Short mmCIF file of C-alpha atoms in Angstrom, two decimals:
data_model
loop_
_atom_site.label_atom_id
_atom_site.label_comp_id
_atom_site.label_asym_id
_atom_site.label_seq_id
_atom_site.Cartn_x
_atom_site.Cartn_y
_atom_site.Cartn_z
CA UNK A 25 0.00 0.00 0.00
CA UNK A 26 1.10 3.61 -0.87
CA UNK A 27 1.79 5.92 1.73
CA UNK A 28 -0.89 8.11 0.28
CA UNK A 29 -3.50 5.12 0.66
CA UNK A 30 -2.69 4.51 4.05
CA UNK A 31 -2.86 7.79 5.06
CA UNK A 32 -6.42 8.03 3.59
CA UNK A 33 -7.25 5.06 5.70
CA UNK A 34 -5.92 6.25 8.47
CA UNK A 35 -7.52 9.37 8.52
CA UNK A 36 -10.73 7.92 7.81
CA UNK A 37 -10.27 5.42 10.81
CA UNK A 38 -9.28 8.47 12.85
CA UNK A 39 -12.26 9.96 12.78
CA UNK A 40 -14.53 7.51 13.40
CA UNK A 41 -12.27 6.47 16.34
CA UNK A 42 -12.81 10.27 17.58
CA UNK A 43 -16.58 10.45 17.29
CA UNK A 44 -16.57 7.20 19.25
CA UNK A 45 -14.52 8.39 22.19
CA UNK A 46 -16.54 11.70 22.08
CA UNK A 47 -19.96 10.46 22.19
CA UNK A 48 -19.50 7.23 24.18
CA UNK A 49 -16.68 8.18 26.65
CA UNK A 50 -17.30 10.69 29.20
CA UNK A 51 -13.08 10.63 29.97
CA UNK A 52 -12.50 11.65 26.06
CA UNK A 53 -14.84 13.70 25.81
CA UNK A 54 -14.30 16.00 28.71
CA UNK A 55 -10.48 16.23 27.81
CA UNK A 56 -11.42 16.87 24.11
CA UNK A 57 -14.40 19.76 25.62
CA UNK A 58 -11.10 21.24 28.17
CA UNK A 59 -8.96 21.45 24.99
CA UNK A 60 -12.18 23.48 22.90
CA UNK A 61 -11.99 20.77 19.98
CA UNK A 62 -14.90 18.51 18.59
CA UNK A 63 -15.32 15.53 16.31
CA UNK A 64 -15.82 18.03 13.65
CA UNK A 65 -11.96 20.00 13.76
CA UNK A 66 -10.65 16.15 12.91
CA UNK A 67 -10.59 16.41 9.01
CA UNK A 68 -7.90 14.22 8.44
CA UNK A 69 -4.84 12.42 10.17
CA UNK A 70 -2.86 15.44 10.26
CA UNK A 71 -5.37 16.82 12.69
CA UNK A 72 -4.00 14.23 15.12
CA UNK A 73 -1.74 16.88 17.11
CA UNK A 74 -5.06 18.78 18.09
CA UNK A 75 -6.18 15.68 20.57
CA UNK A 76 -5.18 15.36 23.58
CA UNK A 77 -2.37 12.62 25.16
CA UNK A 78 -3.54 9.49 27.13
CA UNK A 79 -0.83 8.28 30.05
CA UNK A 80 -1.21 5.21 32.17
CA UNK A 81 -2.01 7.08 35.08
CA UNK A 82 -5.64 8.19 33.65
CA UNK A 83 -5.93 4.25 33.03
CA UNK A 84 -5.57 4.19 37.08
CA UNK A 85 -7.19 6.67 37.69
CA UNK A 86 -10.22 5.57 35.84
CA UNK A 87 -9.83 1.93 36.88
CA UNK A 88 -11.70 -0.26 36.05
CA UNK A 89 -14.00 0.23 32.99
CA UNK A 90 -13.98 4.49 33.00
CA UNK A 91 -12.33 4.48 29.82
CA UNK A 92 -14.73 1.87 27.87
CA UNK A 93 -16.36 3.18 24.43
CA UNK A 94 -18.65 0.22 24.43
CA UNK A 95 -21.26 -1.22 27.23
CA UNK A 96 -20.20 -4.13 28.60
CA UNK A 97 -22.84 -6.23 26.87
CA UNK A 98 -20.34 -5.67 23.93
CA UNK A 99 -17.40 -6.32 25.95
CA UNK A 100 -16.22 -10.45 25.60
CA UNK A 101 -13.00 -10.12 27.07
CA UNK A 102 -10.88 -8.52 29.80
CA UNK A 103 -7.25 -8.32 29.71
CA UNK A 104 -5.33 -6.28 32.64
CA UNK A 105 -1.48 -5.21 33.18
CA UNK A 106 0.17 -7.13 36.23
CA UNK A 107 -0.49 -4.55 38.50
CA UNK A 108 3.03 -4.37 39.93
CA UNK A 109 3.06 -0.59 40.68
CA UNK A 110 -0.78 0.13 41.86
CA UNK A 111 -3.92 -0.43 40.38
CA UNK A 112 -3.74 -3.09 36.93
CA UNK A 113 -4.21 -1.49 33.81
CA UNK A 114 -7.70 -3.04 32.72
CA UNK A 115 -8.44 -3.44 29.07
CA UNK A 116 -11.70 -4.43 27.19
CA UNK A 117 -12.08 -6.00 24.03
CA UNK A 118 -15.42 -6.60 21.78
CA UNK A 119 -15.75 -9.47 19.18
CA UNK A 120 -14.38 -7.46 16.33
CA UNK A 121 -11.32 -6.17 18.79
CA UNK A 122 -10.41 -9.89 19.04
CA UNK A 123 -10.72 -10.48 15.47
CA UNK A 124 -8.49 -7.52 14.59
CA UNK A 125 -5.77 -8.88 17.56
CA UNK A 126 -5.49 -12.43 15.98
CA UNK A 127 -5.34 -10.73 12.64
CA UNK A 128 -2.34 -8.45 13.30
CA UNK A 129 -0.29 -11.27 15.21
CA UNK A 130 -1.06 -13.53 12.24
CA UNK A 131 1.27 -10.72 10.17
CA UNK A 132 3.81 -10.61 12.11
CA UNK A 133 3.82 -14.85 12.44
CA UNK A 134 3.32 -14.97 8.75
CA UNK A 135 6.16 -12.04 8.22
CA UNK A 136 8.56 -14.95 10.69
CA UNK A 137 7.89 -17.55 8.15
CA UNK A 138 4.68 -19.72 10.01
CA UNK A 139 2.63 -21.28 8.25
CA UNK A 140 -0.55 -23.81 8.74
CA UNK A 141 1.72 -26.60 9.00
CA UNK A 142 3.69 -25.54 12.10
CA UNK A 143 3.40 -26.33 15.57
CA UNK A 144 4.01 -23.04 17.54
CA UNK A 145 4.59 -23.74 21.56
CA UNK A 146 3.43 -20.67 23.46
CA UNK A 147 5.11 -19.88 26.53
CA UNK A 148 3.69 -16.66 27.65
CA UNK A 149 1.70 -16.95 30.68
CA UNK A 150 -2.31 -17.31 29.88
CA UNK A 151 -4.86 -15.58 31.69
CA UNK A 152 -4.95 -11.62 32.72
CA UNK A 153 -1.48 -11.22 30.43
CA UNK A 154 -2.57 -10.47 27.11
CA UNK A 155 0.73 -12.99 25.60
CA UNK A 156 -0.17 -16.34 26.22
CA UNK A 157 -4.11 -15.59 24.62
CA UNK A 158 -2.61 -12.98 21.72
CA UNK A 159 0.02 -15.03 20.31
CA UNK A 160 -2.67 -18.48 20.76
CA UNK A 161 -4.96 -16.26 18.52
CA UNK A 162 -2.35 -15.19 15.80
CA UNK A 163 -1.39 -19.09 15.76
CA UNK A 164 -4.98 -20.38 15.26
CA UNK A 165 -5.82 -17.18 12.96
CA UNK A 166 -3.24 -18.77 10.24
CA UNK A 167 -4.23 -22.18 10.73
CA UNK A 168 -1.08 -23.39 12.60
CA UNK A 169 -1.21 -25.73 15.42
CA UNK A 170 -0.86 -24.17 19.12
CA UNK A 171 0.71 -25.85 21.97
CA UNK A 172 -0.45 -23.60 24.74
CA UNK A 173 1.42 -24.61 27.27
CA UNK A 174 2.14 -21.38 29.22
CA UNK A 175 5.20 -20.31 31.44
CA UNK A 176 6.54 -22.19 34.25
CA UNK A 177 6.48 -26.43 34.39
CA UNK A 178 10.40 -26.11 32.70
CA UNK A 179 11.00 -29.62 32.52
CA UNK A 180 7.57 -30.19 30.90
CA UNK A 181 8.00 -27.60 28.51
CA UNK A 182 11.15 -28.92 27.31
CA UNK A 183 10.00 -32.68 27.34
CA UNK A 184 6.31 -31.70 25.24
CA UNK A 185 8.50 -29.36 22.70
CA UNK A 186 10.75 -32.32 21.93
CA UNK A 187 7.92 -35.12 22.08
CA UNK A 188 5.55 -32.81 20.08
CA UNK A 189 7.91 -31.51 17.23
CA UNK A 190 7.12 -27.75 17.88
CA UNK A 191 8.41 -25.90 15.01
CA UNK A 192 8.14 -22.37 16.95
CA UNK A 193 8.45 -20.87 20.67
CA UNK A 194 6.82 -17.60 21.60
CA UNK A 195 7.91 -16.56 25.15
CA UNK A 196 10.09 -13.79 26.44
CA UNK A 197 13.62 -13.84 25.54
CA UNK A 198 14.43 -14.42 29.12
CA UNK A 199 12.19 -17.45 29.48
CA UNK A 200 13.66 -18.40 25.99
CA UNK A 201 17.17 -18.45 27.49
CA UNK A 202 16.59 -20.34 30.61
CA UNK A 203 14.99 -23.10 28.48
CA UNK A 204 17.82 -23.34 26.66
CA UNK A 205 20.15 -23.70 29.38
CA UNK A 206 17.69 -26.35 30.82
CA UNK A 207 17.78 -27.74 27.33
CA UNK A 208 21.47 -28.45 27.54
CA UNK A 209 21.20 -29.10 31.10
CA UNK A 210 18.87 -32.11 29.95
CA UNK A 211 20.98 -34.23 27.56
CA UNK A 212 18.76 -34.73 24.84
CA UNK A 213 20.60 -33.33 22.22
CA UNK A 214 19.50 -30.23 20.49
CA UNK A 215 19.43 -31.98 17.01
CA UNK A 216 16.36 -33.99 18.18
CA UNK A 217 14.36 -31.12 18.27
CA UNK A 218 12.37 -29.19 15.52
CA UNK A 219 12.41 -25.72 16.32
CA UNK A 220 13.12 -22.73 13.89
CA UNK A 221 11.74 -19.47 15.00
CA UNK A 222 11.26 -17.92 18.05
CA UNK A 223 8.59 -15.01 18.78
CA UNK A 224 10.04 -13.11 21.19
CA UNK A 225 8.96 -9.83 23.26
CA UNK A 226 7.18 -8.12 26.58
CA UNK A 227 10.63 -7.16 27.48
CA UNK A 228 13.48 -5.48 25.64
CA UNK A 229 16.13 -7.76 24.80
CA UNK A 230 19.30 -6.82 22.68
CA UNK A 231 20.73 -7.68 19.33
CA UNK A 232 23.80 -9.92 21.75
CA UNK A 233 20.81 -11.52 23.37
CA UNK A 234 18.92 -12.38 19.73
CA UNK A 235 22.56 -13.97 18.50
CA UNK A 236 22.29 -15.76 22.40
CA UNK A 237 19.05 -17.38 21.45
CA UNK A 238 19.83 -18.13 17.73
CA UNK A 239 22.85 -19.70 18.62
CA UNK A 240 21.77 -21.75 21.81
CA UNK A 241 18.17 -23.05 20.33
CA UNK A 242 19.23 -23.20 16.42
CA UNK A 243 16.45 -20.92 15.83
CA UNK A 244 15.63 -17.57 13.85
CA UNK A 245 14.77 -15.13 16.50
CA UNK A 246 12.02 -12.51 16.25
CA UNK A 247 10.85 -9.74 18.15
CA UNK A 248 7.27 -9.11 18.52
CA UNK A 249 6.30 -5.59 19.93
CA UNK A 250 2.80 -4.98 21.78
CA UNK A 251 1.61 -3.48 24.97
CA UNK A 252 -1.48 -4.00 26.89
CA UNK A 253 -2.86 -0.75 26.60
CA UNK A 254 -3.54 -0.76 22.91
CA UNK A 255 -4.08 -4.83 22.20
CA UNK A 256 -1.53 -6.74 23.04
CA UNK A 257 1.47 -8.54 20.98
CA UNK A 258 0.59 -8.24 17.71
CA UNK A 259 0.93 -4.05 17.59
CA UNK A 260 4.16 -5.03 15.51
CA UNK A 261 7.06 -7.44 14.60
CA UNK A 262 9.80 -7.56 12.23
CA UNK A 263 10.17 -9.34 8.79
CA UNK A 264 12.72 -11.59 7.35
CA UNK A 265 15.01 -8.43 6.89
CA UNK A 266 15.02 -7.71 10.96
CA UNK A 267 15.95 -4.31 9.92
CA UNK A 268 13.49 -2.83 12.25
CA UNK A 269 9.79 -3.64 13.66
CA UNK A 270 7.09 -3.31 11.09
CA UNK A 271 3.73 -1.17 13.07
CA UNK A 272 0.60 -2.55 11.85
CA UNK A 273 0.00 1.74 11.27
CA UNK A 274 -3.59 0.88 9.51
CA UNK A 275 -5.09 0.02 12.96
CA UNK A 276 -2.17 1.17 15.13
CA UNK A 277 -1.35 5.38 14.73
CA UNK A 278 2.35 5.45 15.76
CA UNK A 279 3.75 9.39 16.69
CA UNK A 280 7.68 10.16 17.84
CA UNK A 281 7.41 13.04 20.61
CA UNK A 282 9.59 14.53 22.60
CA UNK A 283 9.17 13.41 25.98
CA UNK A 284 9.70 16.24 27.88
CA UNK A 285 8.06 18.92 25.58
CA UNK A 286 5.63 16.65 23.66
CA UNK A 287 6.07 18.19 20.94
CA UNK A 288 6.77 15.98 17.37
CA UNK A 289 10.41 15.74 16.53
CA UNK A 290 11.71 15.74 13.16
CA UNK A 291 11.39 12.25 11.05
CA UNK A 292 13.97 9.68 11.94
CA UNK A 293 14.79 11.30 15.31
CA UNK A 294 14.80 9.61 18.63
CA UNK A 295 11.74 10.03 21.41
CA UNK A 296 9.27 8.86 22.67
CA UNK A 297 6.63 6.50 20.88
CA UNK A 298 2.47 7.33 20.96
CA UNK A 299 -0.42 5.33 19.66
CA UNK A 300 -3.68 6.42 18.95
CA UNK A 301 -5.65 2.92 18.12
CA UNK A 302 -7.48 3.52 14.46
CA UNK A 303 -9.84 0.61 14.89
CA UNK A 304 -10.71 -0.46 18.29
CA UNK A 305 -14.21 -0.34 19.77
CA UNK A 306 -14.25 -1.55 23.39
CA UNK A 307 -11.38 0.83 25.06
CA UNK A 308 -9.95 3.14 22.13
CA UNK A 309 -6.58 5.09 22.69
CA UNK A 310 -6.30 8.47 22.04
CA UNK A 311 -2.41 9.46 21.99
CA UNK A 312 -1.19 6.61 24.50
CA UNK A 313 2.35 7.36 25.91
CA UNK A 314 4.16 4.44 25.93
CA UNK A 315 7.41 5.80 27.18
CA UNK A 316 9.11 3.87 25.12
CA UNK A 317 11.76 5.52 23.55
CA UNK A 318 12.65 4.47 19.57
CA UNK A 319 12.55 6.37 16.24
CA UNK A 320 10.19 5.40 12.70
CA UNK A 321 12.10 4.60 9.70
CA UNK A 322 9.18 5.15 6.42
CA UNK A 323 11.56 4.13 3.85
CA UNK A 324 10.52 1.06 1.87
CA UNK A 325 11.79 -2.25 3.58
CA UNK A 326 13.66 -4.73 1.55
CA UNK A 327 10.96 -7.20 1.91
CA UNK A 328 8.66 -5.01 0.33
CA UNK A 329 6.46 -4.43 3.20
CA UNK A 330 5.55 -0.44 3.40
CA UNK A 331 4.19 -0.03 6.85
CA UNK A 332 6.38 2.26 8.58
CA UNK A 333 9.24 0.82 10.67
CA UNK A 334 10.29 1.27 14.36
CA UNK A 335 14.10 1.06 15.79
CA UNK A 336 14.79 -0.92 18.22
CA UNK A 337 13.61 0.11 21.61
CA UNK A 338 16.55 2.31 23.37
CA UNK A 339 14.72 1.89 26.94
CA UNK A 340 11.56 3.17 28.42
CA UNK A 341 11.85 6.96 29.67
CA UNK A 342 10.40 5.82 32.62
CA UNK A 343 12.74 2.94 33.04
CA UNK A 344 16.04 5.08 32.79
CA UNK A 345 17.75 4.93 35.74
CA UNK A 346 19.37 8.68 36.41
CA UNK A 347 22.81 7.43 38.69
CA UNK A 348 24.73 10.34 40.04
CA UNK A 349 23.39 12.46 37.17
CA UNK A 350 24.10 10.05 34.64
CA UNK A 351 21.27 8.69 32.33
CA UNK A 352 21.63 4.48 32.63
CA UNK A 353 19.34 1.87 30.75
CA UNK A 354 19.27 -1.50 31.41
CA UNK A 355 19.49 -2.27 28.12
CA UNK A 356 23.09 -0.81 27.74
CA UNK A 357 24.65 -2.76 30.39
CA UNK A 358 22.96 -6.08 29.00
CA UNK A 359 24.51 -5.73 25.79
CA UNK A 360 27.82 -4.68 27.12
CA UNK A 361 27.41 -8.54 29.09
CA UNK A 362 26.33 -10.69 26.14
CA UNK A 363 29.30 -9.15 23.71
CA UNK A 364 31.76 -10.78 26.43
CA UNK A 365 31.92 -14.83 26.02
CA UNK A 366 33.10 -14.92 29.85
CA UNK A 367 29.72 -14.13 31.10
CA UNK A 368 25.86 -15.36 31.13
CA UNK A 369 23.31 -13.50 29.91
CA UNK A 370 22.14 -12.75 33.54
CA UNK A 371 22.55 -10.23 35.69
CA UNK A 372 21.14 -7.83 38.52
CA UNK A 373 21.57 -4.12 38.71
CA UNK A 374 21.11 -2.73 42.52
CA UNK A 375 20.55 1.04 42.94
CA UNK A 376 20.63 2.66 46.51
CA UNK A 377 21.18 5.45 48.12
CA UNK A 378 24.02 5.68 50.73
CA UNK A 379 25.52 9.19 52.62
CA UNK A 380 23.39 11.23 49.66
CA UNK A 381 25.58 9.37 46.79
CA UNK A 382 24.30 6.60 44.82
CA UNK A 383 25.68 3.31 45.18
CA UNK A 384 25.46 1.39 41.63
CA UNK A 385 26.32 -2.36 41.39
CA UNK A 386 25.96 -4.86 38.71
CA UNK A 387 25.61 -8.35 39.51
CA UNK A 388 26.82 -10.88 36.69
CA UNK A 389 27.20 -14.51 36.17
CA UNK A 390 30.44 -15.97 34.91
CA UNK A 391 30.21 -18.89 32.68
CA UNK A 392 30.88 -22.10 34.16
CA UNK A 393 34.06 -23.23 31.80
CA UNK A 394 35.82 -18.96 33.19
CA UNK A 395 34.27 -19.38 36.60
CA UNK A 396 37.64 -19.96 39.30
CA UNK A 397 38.76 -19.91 42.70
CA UNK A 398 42.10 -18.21 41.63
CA UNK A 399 41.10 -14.71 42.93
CA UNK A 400 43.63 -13.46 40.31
CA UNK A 401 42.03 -14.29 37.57
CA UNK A 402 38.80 -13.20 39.01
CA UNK A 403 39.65 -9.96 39.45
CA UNK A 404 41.13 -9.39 35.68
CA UNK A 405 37.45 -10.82 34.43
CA UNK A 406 36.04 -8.56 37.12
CA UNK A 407 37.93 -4.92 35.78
CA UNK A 408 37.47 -6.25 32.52
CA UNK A 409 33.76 -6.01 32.67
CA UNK A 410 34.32 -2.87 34.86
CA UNK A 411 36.32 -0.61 32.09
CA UNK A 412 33.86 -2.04 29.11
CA UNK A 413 30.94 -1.24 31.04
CA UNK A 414 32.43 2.42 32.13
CA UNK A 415 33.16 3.24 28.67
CA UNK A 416 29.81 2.61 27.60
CA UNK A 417 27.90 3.91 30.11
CA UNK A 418 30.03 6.81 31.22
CA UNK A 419 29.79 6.21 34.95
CA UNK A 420 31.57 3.24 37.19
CA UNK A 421 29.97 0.39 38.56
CA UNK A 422 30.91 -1.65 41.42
CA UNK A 423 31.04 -5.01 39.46
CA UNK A 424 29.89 -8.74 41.29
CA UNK A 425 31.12 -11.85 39.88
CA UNK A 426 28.52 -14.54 41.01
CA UNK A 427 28.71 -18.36 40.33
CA UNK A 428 26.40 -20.01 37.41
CA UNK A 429 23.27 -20.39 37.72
CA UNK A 430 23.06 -18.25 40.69
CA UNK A 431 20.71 -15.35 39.79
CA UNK A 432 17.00 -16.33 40.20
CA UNK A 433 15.68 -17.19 36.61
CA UNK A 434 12.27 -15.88 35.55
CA UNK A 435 9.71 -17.48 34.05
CA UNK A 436 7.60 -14.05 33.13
CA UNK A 437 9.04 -11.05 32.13
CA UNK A 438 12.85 -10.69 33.83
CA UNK A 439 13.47 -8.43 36.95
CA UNK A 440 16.70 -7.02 36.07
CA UNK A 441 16.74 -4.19 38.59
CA UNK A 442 16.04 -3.62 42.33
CA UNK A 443 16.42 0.07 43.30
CA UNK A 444 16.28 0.91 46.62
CA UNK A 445 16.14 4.88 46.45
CA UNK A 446 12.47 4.63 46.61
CA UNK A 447 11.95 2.71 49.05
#
């Protein structure tokens, strides 16, 4: 599709979506009355800027069903954010919703190469996470076969994947990598079983810990983007080129702003992403922040796919850790790990707060076959780590060498820091 035909879609879609939220939400439409705009000043998509932003708070604040667009005789489904910081983020869907969710992970499945005749294993968690459910849908949409196993049961996992031939996995990348180590843990060797692609998001994971995966599971990996708030997986995923994530942008509106100003930067420039959903009918979005921070790339893709493109995901602004003034992302220090062969792809960073100066430590495991009781060579691995990770991130860390195995594996999304400044 053209760029001029989507945008005519889109800006139909738009305003339909804003006559929905104006008529049917009382939320929308009082922010839309504050700002002096009606359905009627959104002409086009290029009116978009005139609405006004949606953060997760106003989900909370409006918890449970204050942001619904439909009655609840319409609603089928309810979907909700773990919760971990306050009232869950609660999300409903209608039939059609659903139908547009299985659709959009079917592209990104199709884009990894699945087809009718492949067994996909899901390993999300089912229930109130939208993974486990969205990626079952996207399977069944294309006519594959699903194995929904969820997360957790490790041994079973492994023991079903190799008995039942699954040709995919779709978990985190975490969850991914602590099935492979139970994998080779196991014995059964790795030839025996049938696995090609992995679908992997709900946590950012680096281009080190993609070559991790591909290398320990003999798999293509694939990231899969999505967020709760506006369906689920399925909002994007790359192609065959992995040279960015394709955005589903006919049912998906994706905006770069600047996070502090909110205004739009300039096209190919770093900020932070915004979605206003084109097609939903149970909870619309108007302008969702998702504080993650990326950049759109709109020049054709290779495989000849036109919907826009996003960069990988730099961090979330509101998971950037400031350390003695110094802007830190998880993300950095992860791929700083899996570029050095020493070391597992685990870690722990611990934050605190000690006689008004942060305290910044990094946890780490060492492989088993550079792990040693000679404290010499210990401590060379040790400022090894120390002087890659301080060029990179512009700031020391007080570096821990821990033993194998050590750091508590996840079986959801990864907890990769703890800190204690807040507390």
């Amino acid at each position: 599709m053209s760029r001029d035909e989507m945008r005519k879609i889109q800006s139909i879609r738009l305003k339909q979506t804003v006559e929905r939220v104006y008529h049917n939400s009382t939320f929308y439409r009082k922010k839309m009355q504050e700002l002096g705009i009606t359905p009627n000043d959104i002409e086009s998509i290029d009116d978009i800027g005139k609405l006004p932003f949606t953060t997760k708070q106003d989900l909370r604040d409006n918890y449970p069903f204050g942001l619904m667009s439909s009655p609840m005789s319409e609603i089928v489904r309810l979907h909700a954010s773990s919760g971990t910081t306050g009232k869950p983020v609660v999300v409903g869907y209608t039939r059609s919703d659903l139908a547009v969710w299985a659709e959009v992970v079917a592209r990104c499945l199709t884009a990894y190469g699945v087809t009718k005749n492949d067994r996909i294993q899901v390993s999300y968690g089912y229930g109130l996470f939208t993974g486990g459910l969205g990626a079952h849908m996207g399977v069944e949409n294309i006519g594959g076969t699903v194995i929904p196993m969820s997360s957790g049961n490790t041994q079973k996992q492994i023991q079903l994947m190799h008995d039942f031939g699954a040709n995919g996995l779709a978990c985190t990348p975490s969850y991914a990598m602590y099935l492979a180590e139970t994998i080779h843990a196991s014995g059964i060797p790795l030839e025996e079983f049938q696995l090609r692609i992995g679908a992997f998001g709900a946590e950012p994971w680096s281009e080190n810990m993609r070559k991790e995966l591909e290398e320990k599971l003999h798999i293509k990996a694939y990231d899969i983007y999505g967020l709760t708030e506006i369906c689920g997986p399925g909002v994007g995923g790359e192609c065959e080129c992995q040279n960015g994530t394709h955005l589903w942008e006919d049912h998906f509106f994706p905006e770069i702003v600047d996070p502090v100003t909110l205004q739009p930067v300039a096209p190919g420039e770093e900020g932070e992403l915004v979605f206003t959903t084109l097609t939903k009918e149970g909870m619309p979005m108007i302008r969702y922040r998702t504080r993650d921070l990326t950049h759109l790339i709109y020049d054709k893709c290779e495989c000849g796919r036109t919907a826009v493109r996003m960069g990988r995901i730099m961090g979330r602004s509101d998971d950037m850790l400031i350390i003695r003034g110094v802007n830190v992302f998880p993300s950095q220090i992860e791929s700083v790990i899996l570029e050095m062969p020493e070391f597992e792809p685990h870690y722990l960073i611990i934050v605190d707060r000690k006689n008004n100066t942060d305290t910044f430590e990094v946890q780490v495991e060492v492989r088993q076959e550079f792990y040693s009781d000679e404290i010499n060579r210990m401590m060379e691995l040790k400022k090894k780590i120390g002087h890659r990770l301080q060029s990179v991130l512009g700031i020391s860390a007080d570096i821990k060498l821990v033993e194998p195995r050590s750091i508590e594996r996840s079986q959801g999304k990864a907890k990769r820091v703890i800190d204690n400044r807040k507390i």
